[in-house]
Short mmCIF file of C-alpha atoms and ligand atoms in Angstrom, two decimals:
data_model
loop_
_atom_site.label_atom_id
_atom_site.label_comp_id
_atom_site.label_asym_id
_atom_site.label_seq_id
_atom_site.Cartn_x
_atom_site.Cartn_y
_atom_site.Cartn_z
CA UNK G 252 -42.20 7.82 3.57
CA UNK G 253 -40.38 5.28 5.63
CA UNK G 254 -42.87 4.28 8.25
CA UNK G 255 -41.09 1.18 9.52
CA UNK G 256 -39.32 1.01 12.82
CA UNK G 257 -35.78 2.41 12.71
CA UNK G 258 -33.16 -0.26 13.22
CA UNK G 259 -30.82 -0.02 16.22
CA UNK G 260 -27.45 -1.51 17.07
CA UNK G 261 -28.01 -4.53 19.25
CA UNK G 262 -25.60 -3.37 21.97
CA UNK G 263 -23.03 -0.74 22.87
CA UNK G 264 -20.23 -2.99 21.74
CA UNK G 265 -22.08 -3.52 18.47
CA UNK G 266 -22.05 0.21 17.89
CA UNK G 267 -18.41 0.63 18.89
CA UNK G 268 -17.31 -2.13 16.56
CA UNK G 269 -19.36 -0.85 13.66
CA UNK G 270 -18.05 2.69 14.15
CA UNK G 271 -14.52 1.34 14.53
CA UNK G 272 -15.18 -0.69 11.40
CA UNK G 273 -15.99 2.55 9.61
CA UNK G 274 -12.92 4.29 11.00
CA UNK G 275 -10.39 1.51 10.51
CA UNK G 276 -9.82 0.97 6.82
CA UNK G 277 -7.54 1.84 3.95
CA UNK G 278 -7.09 5.20 5.64
CA UNK G 279 -5.07 3.64 8.46
CA UNK G 280 -2.75 1.54 6.36
CA UNK G 281 -2.67 2.66 2.74
CA UNK G 282 -3.46 6.38 3.08
CA UNK G 283 -1.71 6.98 6.42
CA UNK G 284 1.56 5.49 5.21
CA UNK G 285 1.58 7.18 1.85
CA UNK G 286 0.74 10.69 3.09
CA UNK G 287 3.10 10.37 6.09
CA UNK G 288 5.83 9.25 3.69
CA UNK G 289 5.21 12.17 1.36
CA UNK G 290 5.05 14.70 4.17
CA UNK G 291 8.37 13.74 5.71
CA UNK G 292 7.46 11.26 8.45
CA UNK G 293 7.64 11.94 12.17
CA UNK G 294 6.76 15.65 12.23
CA UNK G 295 3.65 14.89 10.19
CA UNK G 296 2.71 12.03 12.54
CA UNK G 297 3.07 14.38 15.50
CA UNK G 298 0.70 16.98 14.03
CA UNK G 299 -1.70 14.23 13.00
CA UNK G 300 -1.87 12.94 16.58
CA UNK G 301 -2.60 16.41 17.92
CA UNK G 302 -5.37 16.82 15.34
CA UNK G 303 -6.88 13.47 16.37
CA UNK G 304 -6.98 14.43 20.02
CA UNK G 305 -7.96 18.09 19.92
CA UNK G 306 -10.20 18.11 16.86
CA UNK G 307 -11.09 14.55 15.92
CA UNK G 308 -12.35 13.28 19.23
CA UNK G 309 -14.65 16.22 20.14
CA UNK G 310 -16.00 16.32 16.61
CA UNK G 311 -16.72 12.61 16.64
CA UNK G 312 -18.77 12.98 19.83
CA UNK G 313 -20.58 15.94 18.24
CA UNK G 314 -21.52 13.99 15.12
CA UNK G 315 -22.71 10.95 17.03
CA UNK G 316 -24.75 13.22 19.33
CA UNK G 317 -26.44 14.90 16.36
CA UNK G 318 -27.32 11.52 14.89
CA UNK G 319 -28.58 9.99 18.09
CA UNK G 320 -30.67 13.02 19.00
CA UNK G 321 -32.41 13.24 15.63
CA UNK G 322 -32.42 9.55 14.63
CA UNK G 323 -31.89 10.74 11.07
CA UNK G 324 -29.53 10.68 8.10
CA UNK G 325 -27.28 13.79 7.84
CA UNK G 326 -29.63 15.89 5.71
CA UNK G 327 -32.67 15.00 7.82
CA UNK G 328 -30.69 15.61 11.00
CA UNK G 329 -29.74 19.19 10.14
CA UNK G 330 -33.29 19.80 8.91
CA UNK G 331 -34.80 18.60 12.14
CA UNK G 332 -32.47 20.59 14.42
CA UNK G 333 -32.71 23.78 12.37
CA UNK G 334 -35.96 23.66 10.40
CA UNK G 335 -36.50 26.19 7.63
CA UNK G 336 -32.84 27.19 7.45
CA UNK G 337 -30.20 26.32 4.84
CA UNK G 338 -28.20 24.19 7.32
CA UNK G 339 -29.40 21.00 5.61
CA UNK G 340 -26.84 21.91 2.93
CA UNK G 341 -24.10 20.71 5.32
CA UNK G 342 -25.78 17.31 5.29
CA UNK G 343 -26.01 17.45 1.52
CA UNK G 344 -22.31 18.25 1.30
CA UNK G 345 -21.72 15.09 3.34
CA UNK G 346 -23.76 12.96 0.96
CA UNK G 347 -21.82 14.40 -1.98
CA UNK G 348 -18.52 13.74 -0.21
CA UNK G 349 -19.56 10.13 0.39
CA UNK G 350 -19.93 9.71 -3.39
CA UNK G 351 -16.50 11.12 -4.12
CA UNK G 352 -14.71 9.15 -1.40
CA UNK G 353 -16.38 5.83 -2.11
CA UNK G 354 -15.73 6.08 -5.83
CA UNK G 355 -11.94 6.13 -5.41
CA UNK G 356 -11.93 4.14 -2.18
CA UNK G 357 -13.41 1.25 -4.09
CA UNK G 358 -10.62 1.47 -6.66
CA UNK G 359 -7.91 1.10 -4.02
CA UNK G 360 -9.93 -1.57 -2.20
CA UNK G 361 -10.06 -3.31 -5.57
CA UNK G 362 -6.24 -3.33 -5.66
CA UNK G 363 -6.28 -4.90 -2.21
CA UNK G 364 -8.77 -7.53 -3.33
CA UNK G 365 -6.60 -8.33 -6.34
CA UNK G 366 -3.51 -8.62 -4.11
CA UNK G 367 -5.36 -11.12 -1.93
CA UNK G 368 -5.29 -13.47 -4.87
CA UNK G 369 -1.82 -12.49 -6.06
CA UNK G 370 -0.44 -13.36 -2.62
CA UNK G 371 -0.78 -17.06 -3.10
CA UNK G 372 2.65 -18.23 -4.01
CA UNK G 373 3.42 -14.81 -5.45
CA UNK G 374 5.32 -13.20 -2.60
CA UNK G 375 8.85 -14.59 -2.84
CA UNK G 376 12.20 -12.83 -2.28
CA UNK G 377 13.84 -10.92 -5.09
CA UNK G 378 10.80 -9.95 -7.15
CA UNK G 379 10.34 -6.44 -8.47
CA UNK G 380 7.31 -5.43 -6.41
CA UNK G 381 7.26 -1.94 -7.79
CA UNK G 382 7.04 -3.31 -11.31
CA UNK G 383 4.30 -5.73 -10.30
CA UNK G 384 2.24 -2.93 -8.75
CA UNK G 385 2.67 -0.67 -11.77
CA UNK G 386 1.71 -3.39 -14.18
CA UNK G 387 -1.42 -4.05 -12.12
CA UNK G 388 -2.66 -0.47 -12.07
CA UNK G 389 -1.70 0.35 -15.66
CA UNK G 390 -3.78 -2.52 -16.98
CA UNK G 391 -7.13 -1.32 -18.36
CA UNK G 392 -9.50 -4.12 -17.47
CA UNK G 393 -8.32 -5.76 -14.26
CA UNK G 394 -8.71 -2.67 -12.03
CA UNK G 395 -12.25 -2.15 -13.40
CA UNK G 396 -13.08 -5.76 -12.68
CA UNK G 397 -11.85 -5.55 -9.06
CA UNK G 398 -13.46 -2.14 -8.51
CA UNK G 399 -16.78 -3.62 -9.66
CA UNK G 400 -16.30 -6.70 -7.49
CA UNK G 401 -15.69 -4.54 -4.44
CA UNK G 402 -18.72 -2.31 -5.12
CA UNK G 403 -20.92 -5.38 -5.43
CA UNK G 404 -19.73 -6.71 -2.05
CA UNK G 405 -20.44 -3.31 -0.49
CA UNK G 406 -23.95 -2.99 -1.83
CA UNK G 407 -24.90 -6.56 -0.95
CA UNK G 408 -24.03 -5.90 2.70
CA UNK G 409 -25.85 -2.56 2.76
CA UNK G 410 -28.90 -4.08 1.11
CA UNK G 411 -29.13 -6.58 3.95
CA UNK G 412 -29.51 -3.90 6.62
CA UNK G 413 -27.77 -2.34 9.56
CA UNK G 414 -27.50 -5.10 12.12
CA UNK G 415 -27.39 -8.20 9.97
CA UNK G 416 -25.20 -6.56 7.37
CA UNK G 417 -22.87 -4.16 9.07
CA UNK G 418 -22.65 -5.24 12.66
CA UNK G 419 -22.12 -8.92 12.04
CA UNK G 420 -19.13 -8.33 9.79
CA UNK G 421 -17.35 -5.86 12.03
CA UNK G 422 -17.28 -8.07 15.07
CA UNK G 423 -14.94 -10.94 14.34
CA UNK G 424 -12.61 -9.73 11.70
CA UNK G 425 -10.99 -6.64 13.17
CA UNK G 426 -9.08 -8.49 15.94
CA UNK G 427 -7.58 -10.77 13.31
CA UNK G 428 -6.31 -7.84 11.25
CA UNK G 429 -4.70 -6.47 14.36
CA UNK G 430 -2.85 -9.73 15.04
CA UNK G 431 -1.42 -9.93 11.53
CA UNK G 432 -0.36 -6.31 11.72
CA UNK G 433 1.59 -7.11 14.88
CA UNK G 434 3.39 -9.96 13.15
CA UNK G 435 4.28 -7.59 10.31
CA UNK G 436 5.65 -5.03 12.76
CA UNK G 437 7.94 -7.63 14.29
CA UNK G 438 9.18 -8.80 10.90
CA UNK G 439 9.63 -5.25 9.60
CA UNK G 440 11.60 -4.10 12.62
CA UNK G 441 13.97 -7.05 12.46
CA UNK G 442 14.88 -6.59 8.78
CA UNK G 443 18.41 -5.44 8.08
CA UNK G 444 18.48 -1.66 7.67
CA UNK G 445 15.17 -1.12 9.46
CA UNK G 446 16.68 1.50 11.81
CA UNK G 447 16.61 4.28 9.24
CA UNK G 448 12.87 3.75 8.84
CA UNK G 449 12.29 3.90 12.56
CA UNK G 450 14.22 7.18 12.68
CA UNK G 451 12.17 8.58 9.78
CA UNK G 452 9.00 7.60 11.60
CA UNK G 453 9.94 8.78 15.08
CA UNK G 454 12.44 11.63 14.82
CA UNK G 455 10.61 14.78 13.82
CA UNK G 456 12.27 17.34 11.60
CA UNK G 457 10.16 20.44 12.07
CA UNK G 458 12.12 22.49 9.54
CA UNK G 459 10.34 20.85 6.62
CA UNK G 460 6.85 21.70 7.84
CA UNK G 461 4.53 23.86 5.75
CA UNK G 462 0.86 24.73 5.57
CA UNK G 463 0.53 21.71 3.31
CA UNK G 464 1.82 19.44 6.10
CA UNK G 465 -0.79 20.81 8.48
CA UNK G 466 -3.59 20.51 5.93
CA UNK G 467 -2.61 16.95 5.06
CA UNK G 468 -2.39 15.96 8.75
CA UNK G 469 -5.79 17.49 9.47
CA UNK G 470 -7.30 15.88 6.37
CA UNK G 471 -5.84 12.53 7.38
CA UNK G 472 -7.33 12.87 10.88
CA UNK G 473 -10.77 13.49 9.34
CA UNK G 474 -10.42 10.74 6.77
CA UNK G 475 -9.24 8.08 9.16
CA UNK G 476 -11.93 8.84 11.76
CA UNK G 477 -14.68 9.03 9.10
CA UNK G 478 -15.47 12.59 10.15
CA UNK G 479 -16.88 15.60 8.36
CA UNK G 480 -19.38 13.90 6.06
CA UNK G 481 -22.08 12.46 8.28
CA UNK G 482 -21.06 8.80 8.47
CA UNK G 483 -21.06 9.09 12.25
CA UNK G 484 -24.29 11.08 12.26
CA UNK G 485 -25.80 8.17 10.38
CA UNK G 486 -24.28 5.51 12.64
CA UNK G 487 -25.23 7.56 15.72
CA UNK G 488 -28.81 7.56 14.48
CA UNK G 489 -28.95 3.80 15.05
CA UNK G 490 -27.60 4.13 18.62
CA UNK G 491 -30.01 3.52 21.46
CA UNK G 492 -30.64 6.17 24.15
CA UNK G 493 -29.40 3.66 26.69
CA UNK G 494 -25.80 3.77 25.47
CA UNK G 495 -23.23 6.40 26.33
CA UNK G 496 -21.67 8.49 23.55
CA UNK G 497 -18.47 10.00 24.96
CA UNK G 498 -16.81 6.74 26.04
CA UNK G 499 -17.89 4.87 22.93
CA UNK G 500 -16.25 7.54 20.78
CA UNK G 501 -13.12 7.28 22.92
CA UNK G 502 -12.84 3.60 22.10
CA UNK G 503 -13.27 4.22 18.40
CA UNK G 504 -10.60 6.93 18.31
CA UNK G 505 -8.23 4.79 20.38
CA UNK G 506 -8.54 1.71 18.19
CA UNK G 507 -8.24 3.66 14.98
CA UNK G 508 -5.12 5.49 16.08
CA UNK G 509 -3.48 2.32 17.33
CA UNK G 510 -3.96 0.59 13.98
CA UNK G 511 -2.49 3.56 12.09
CA UNK G 512 0.55 3.82 14.34
CA UNK G 513 1.18 0.08 14.04
CA UNK G 514 0.84 0.25 10.27
CA UNK G 515 3.60 2.87 10.26
CA UNK G 516 5.84 0.49 12.21
CA UNK G 517 5.02 -2.28 9.78
CA UNK G 518 5.76 -0.16 6.71
CA UNK G 519 8.50 2.45 7.27
CA UNK G 520 11.27 0.20 8.61
CA UNK G 521 10.65 -2.06 5.64
CA UNK G 522 10.61 0.84 3.17
CA UNK G 523 14.15 1.73 4.20
CA UNK G 524 15.29 -1.88 4.46
CA UNK G 525 14.33 -2.55 0.84
CA UNK G 526 15.70 0.82 -0.26
CA UNK G 527 12.38 2.19 -1.45
CA UNK G 528 11.39 5.88 -1.53
CA UNK G 529 9.06 6.81 1.38
CA UNK G 530 7.58 9.57 -0.77
CA UNK G 531 6.69 6.99 -3.41
CA UNK G 532 2.98 7.83 -3.32
CA UNK G 533 -0.11 5.65 -3.56
CA UNK G 534 1.82 2.44 -4.17
CA UNK G 535 3.79 2.58 -0.92
CA UNK G 536 1.90 -0.10 1.05
CA UNK G 537 1.30 -2.26 -2.02
CA UNK G 538 4.98 -2.30 -2.93
CA UNK G 539 6.52 -2.51 0.53
CA UNK G 540 4.33 -5.04 2.29
CA UNK G 541 4.63 -7.79 -0.33
CA UNK G 542 8.40 -7.39 -0.06
CA UNK G 543 8.12 -7.92 3.70
CA UNK G 544 5.92 -10.97 3.26
CA UNK G 545 8.50 -12.37 0.88
CA UNK G 546 11.01 -12.29 3.73
CA UNK G 547 8.72 -14.17 6.13
CA UNK G 548 8.20 -17.89 6.55
CA UNK G 549 4.79 -18.77 5.09
CA UNK G 550 4.86 -15.32 3.47
CA UNK G 551 2.30 -16.27 0.85
CA UNK G 552 -0.19 -17.35 3.48
CA UNK G 553 0.39 -14.27 5.64
CA UNK G 554 0.16 -12.07 2.57
CA UNK G 555 -3.08 -13.67 1.55
CA UNK G 556 -4.56 -13.22 5.03
CA UNK G 557 -3.34 -9.66 5.34
CA UNK G 558 -4.79 -8.44 2.05
CA UNK G 559 -7.99 -10.34 2.72
CA UNK G 560 -8.35 -8.58 6.06
CA UNK G 561 -7.37 -5.22 4.59
CA UNK G 562 -10.11 -5.72 2.03
CA UNK G 563 -12.56 -6.52 4.80
CA UNK G 564 -11.45 -3.47 6.79
CA UNK G 565 -12.04 -1.45 3.62
CA UNK G 566 -15.44 -3.07 3.26
CA UNK G 567 -16.59 -2.09 6.77
CA UNK G 568 -15.57 1.48 5.89
CA UNK G 569 -17.13 1.45 2.44
CA UNK G 570 -20.47 0.30 3.84
CA UNK G 571 -20.51 3.30 6.16
CA UNK G 572 -20.00 5.56 3.15
CA UNK G 573 -22.75 3.91 1.14
CA UNK G 574 -25.04 3.85 4.18
CA UNK G 575 -24.97 7.66 4.33
CA UNK G 576 -26.37 7.91 0.81
CA UNK G 577 -28.81 5.04 1.24
CA UNK G 578 -30.14 6.26 4.63
CA UNK G 579 -30.87 9.62 3.02
CA UNK G 580 -32.88 8.03 0.19
CA UNK G 581 -34.76 5.79 2.63
CA UNK G 582 -35.56 8.51 5.22
CA UNK G 583 -36.17 11.48 2.99
CA UNK G 584 -37.33 10.02 -0.29
CA UNK G 585 -39.10 6.93 0.98
CA UNK G 586 -37.08 4.53 -1.21
CA UNK G 587 -36.69 0.94 -0.26
CA UNK G 588 -33.28 -0.24 0.93
CA UNK G 589 -32.64 -2.67 -1.89
CA UNK G 590 -33.42 -0.24 -4.67
CA UNK G 591 -31.42 2.57 -3.03
CA UNK G 592 -28.38 0.31 -2.52
CA UNK G 593 -28.37 -1.02 -6.07
CA UNK G 594 -28.82 2.28 -7.84
CA UNK G 595 -26.30 4.16 -5.73
CA UNK G 596 -23.80 1.31 -5.99
CA UNK G 597 -24.07 1.56 -9.77
CA UNK G 598 -23.65 5.32 -9.83
CA UNK G 599 -20.63 5.20 -7.56
CA UNK G 600 -19.09 2.52 -9.77
CA UNK G 601 -19.43 4.87 -12.73
CA UNK G 602 -18.03 7.86 -10.84
CA UNK G 603 -15.13 5.58 -9.91
CA UNK G 604 -14.24 4.82 -13.54
CA UNK G 605 -12.03 7.89 -14.13
CA UNK G 606 -9.72 7.15 -11.16
CA UNK G 607 -9.72 3.46 -12.16
CA UNK G 608 -8.46 4.38 -15.60
CA UNK G 609 -6.18 7.13 -14.34
CA UNK G 610 -3.03 5.01 -14.69
CA UNK G 611 -3.90 3.51 -18.06
CA UNK G 612 -6.16 5.13 -20.66
CA UNK G 613 -6.37 8.42 -18.77
CA UNK G 614 -2.80 8.50 -17.53
CA UNK G 615 -2.14 11.76 -19.36
CA UNK G 616 -4.76 13.61 -17.33
CA UNK G 617 -3.42 15.64 -14.42
CA UNK G 618 -5.07 18.32 -12.33
CA UNK G 619 -2.69 20.69 -10.51
CA UNK G 620 0.00 18.09 -11.04
CA UNK G 621 -2.06 15.29 -9.49
CA UNK G 622 -3.37 12.21 -11.29
CA UNK G 623 -7.11 11.54 -11.14
CA UNK G 624 -7.08 9.29 -8.09
CA UNK G 625 -4.87 11.74 -6.19
CA UNK G 626 -7.25 14.52 -7.15
CA UNK G 627 -10.32 12.70 -5.80
CA UNK G 628 -8.36 11.82 -2.68
CA UNK G 629 -7.03 15.33 -2.11
CA UNK G 630 -10.34 17.03 -2.83
CA UNK G 631 -12.40 14.81 -0.56
CA UNK G 632 -9.91 14.18 2.24
CA UNK G 633 -8.17 17.50 2.49
CA UNK G 634 -10.92 19.91 1.40
CA UNK G 635 -14.44 18.49 1.65
CA UNK G 636 -14.06 16.67 4.97
CA UNK G 637 -12.43 19.57 6.85
CA UNK G 638 -15.01 21.91 5.33
CA UNK G 639 -17.83 19.63 6.49
CA UNK G 640 -16.22 19.46 9.95
CA UNK G 641 -15.85 23.24 10.10
CA UNK G 642 -19.52 23.80 9.28
CA UNK G 643 -20.63 21.04 11.66
CA UNK G 644 -18.70 22.60 14.53
CA UNK G 645 -20.15 26.05 13.83
CA UNK G 646 -23.59 24.49 13.71
CA UNK G 647 -23.12 22.59 16.96
CA UNK G 648 -21.51 25.51 18.79
CA UNK G 649 -23.82 28.30 17.71
CA UNK G 650 -27.06 26.90 16.31
CA UNK G 651 -27.83 23.67 18.10
CA UNK G 652 -25.74 24.95 21.03
CA UNK G 653 -22.91 23.37 23.01
CA UNK G 654 -25.26 22.64 25.90
CA UNK G 655 -27.38 20.31 23.76
CA UNK G 656 -24.30 18.35 22.66
CA UNK G 657 -23.10 18.14 26.27
CA UNK G 658 -26.45 16.73 27.41
CA UNK G 659 -26.52 14.18 24.62
CA UNK G 660 -22.87 13.17 25.13
CA UNK G 661 -23.38 12.57 28.86
CA UNK G 662 -26.61 10.66 28.49
CA UNK G 663 -26.16 8.25 30.20
CA UNK G 664 -23.04 9.50 31.94
CA UNK G 665 -19.78 7.83 31.00
CA UNK G 666 -16.21 7.93 32.27
CA UNK G 667 -15.33 10.84 29.99
CA UNK G 668 -17.60 13.65 31.16
CA UNK G 669 -18.46 16.51 28.83
CA UNK G 670 -18.40 19.74 30.80
CA UNK G 671 -18.14 23.42 30.04
CA UNK G 672 -14.75 22.94 28.42
CA UNK G 673 -16.56 21.48 25.45
CA UNK G 674 -18.24 24.85 24.84
CA UNK G 675 -14.84 26.50 24.27
CA UNK G 676 -13.66 23.66 22.11
CA UNK G 677 -16.66 23.66 19.78
CA UNK G 678 -17.20 27.43 19.61
CA UNK G 679 -13.61 28.61 19.32
CA UNK G 680 -10.96 25.93 19.00
CA UNK G 681 -12.52 23.85 16.24
CA UNK G 682 -13.76 26.61 13.90
CA UNK G 683 -10.59 28.65 14.27
CA UNK G 684 -8.16 25.75 13.97
CA UNK G 685 -9.91 24.03 11.07
CA UNK G 686 -10.57 27.33 9.28
CA UNK G 687 -6.98 28.49 9.65
CA UNK G 688 -5.47 25.19 8.51
CA UNK G 689 -7.82 25.03 5.51
CA UNK G 690 -6.93 28.51 4.31
CA UNK G 691 -3.22 28.29 5.04
CA UNK G 692 -2.99 24.77 3.64
CA UNK G 693 -4.74 25.61 0.38
CA UNK G 694 -2.53 28.64 -0.14
CA UNK G 695 0.62 26.70 0.63
CA UNK G 696 -0.36 23.75 -1.57
CA UNK G 697 -1.34 25.69 -4.66
CA UNK G 698 0.51 28.96 -4.53
CA UNK G 699 3.92 28.37 -3.02
N1 LIG O 936 -12.25 6.01 7.83
C1 LIG O 936 -12.13 5.23 6.63
C2 LIG O 936 -10.69 4.76 6.51
O1 LIG O 936 -9.84 5.18 7.25
C3 LIG O 936 -12.56 5.99 5.40
C4 LIG O 936 -13.85 6.74 5.56
C5 LIG O 936 -13.89 8.11 5.41
C6 LIG O 936 -15.02 6.06 5.86
C7 LIG O 936 -15.06 8.83 5.58
C8 LIG O 936 -16.22 6.76 6.03
C9 LIG O 936 -16.22 8.13 5.89
O2 LIG O 936 -10.38 3.96 5.68
#
């Protein structure tokens, strides 16, 4: 067993930045823009924001509270709050989800890493950025190489531990990403023809909405906030009793949402200005943003910095995914950190090979009309995370009890006070809303 002292974040701000590091990642820029584009823009964004506020925030506080109370990984946490019951399976579902997400996340992060190098001198006006993206992902070896490189970076950080590894990285780099994003917004909005993109992004057309729109918006809220699979249980387990939970979570949700909204302003005006299709799928950010950089002075330098920072944002998310698996092996199986990080990193690399090859060798393979990467993404983001969130809210509302979450969330008291209202939210609103959207969304996606 692990008999060492459990590590803790060095300060409240350390925790907030690490949790924000987990939340802010490819989900805010790459995934947010491509799903919003596919789901018709503004109306989707509107539903997404409601999901963040009504479901995402309370659930984030719940997960952090579970982690802090038990000081355990997700499986251990459910075991310790409900011993001798099958509730630990919810934790196990989280560990499984971490595998699935990280295996395709690393593929896309690998694209970002590759683009960091491509940026140098490569982003000039008039190039066919769609063609460049397609030739990158349809190559057999390069995506594998970058996927491996990204996994190695992730496991090296995790192997070096919570504070030295995770916290140090999250602190300095996020503000820089934010600044570059702002510059991109300004450039995007001032391109000729940007207005149509702003309209797409801000003028909702509710006639196009279906169960699939709701499911995708809910799934995106879970994905972007790192909810529904125990990442925040794990991070909460390293939070000291001296720090408040409810306000910290508020900061994380606020920062994450701001980055996503800004990314939309950086991408959609430009999509329309270059005459690209907003429903273009997974390549949206990778095709549009280089075209914007090409129109900027020092575009190569900005492009380089942007993709470098996007890769780092992805890295601070990827480590939170790997940490879930590694914390479980350390706490429950008594493994040492280095061995757990290396072996799991290797396994996730292998599980990531099918989506890596999904545009080359395996390009013929489709599942319900989706390619392999889309399938991993849809399954984990839109099904497994909401399912994990549904079960977590039932657990918190009826087994561990709302009162226990309220006590933990208010200890010590913060500006956002958890009162009785939380009981209604966790017992009724969350299970009913998530359950309904899951069922309706699955029917509307696969049957209609
Ligand atoms: N929130 C991360 C992002 O938006 C992805 C993630 C999902 C990380 C689930 C951890 C757990 O990129």
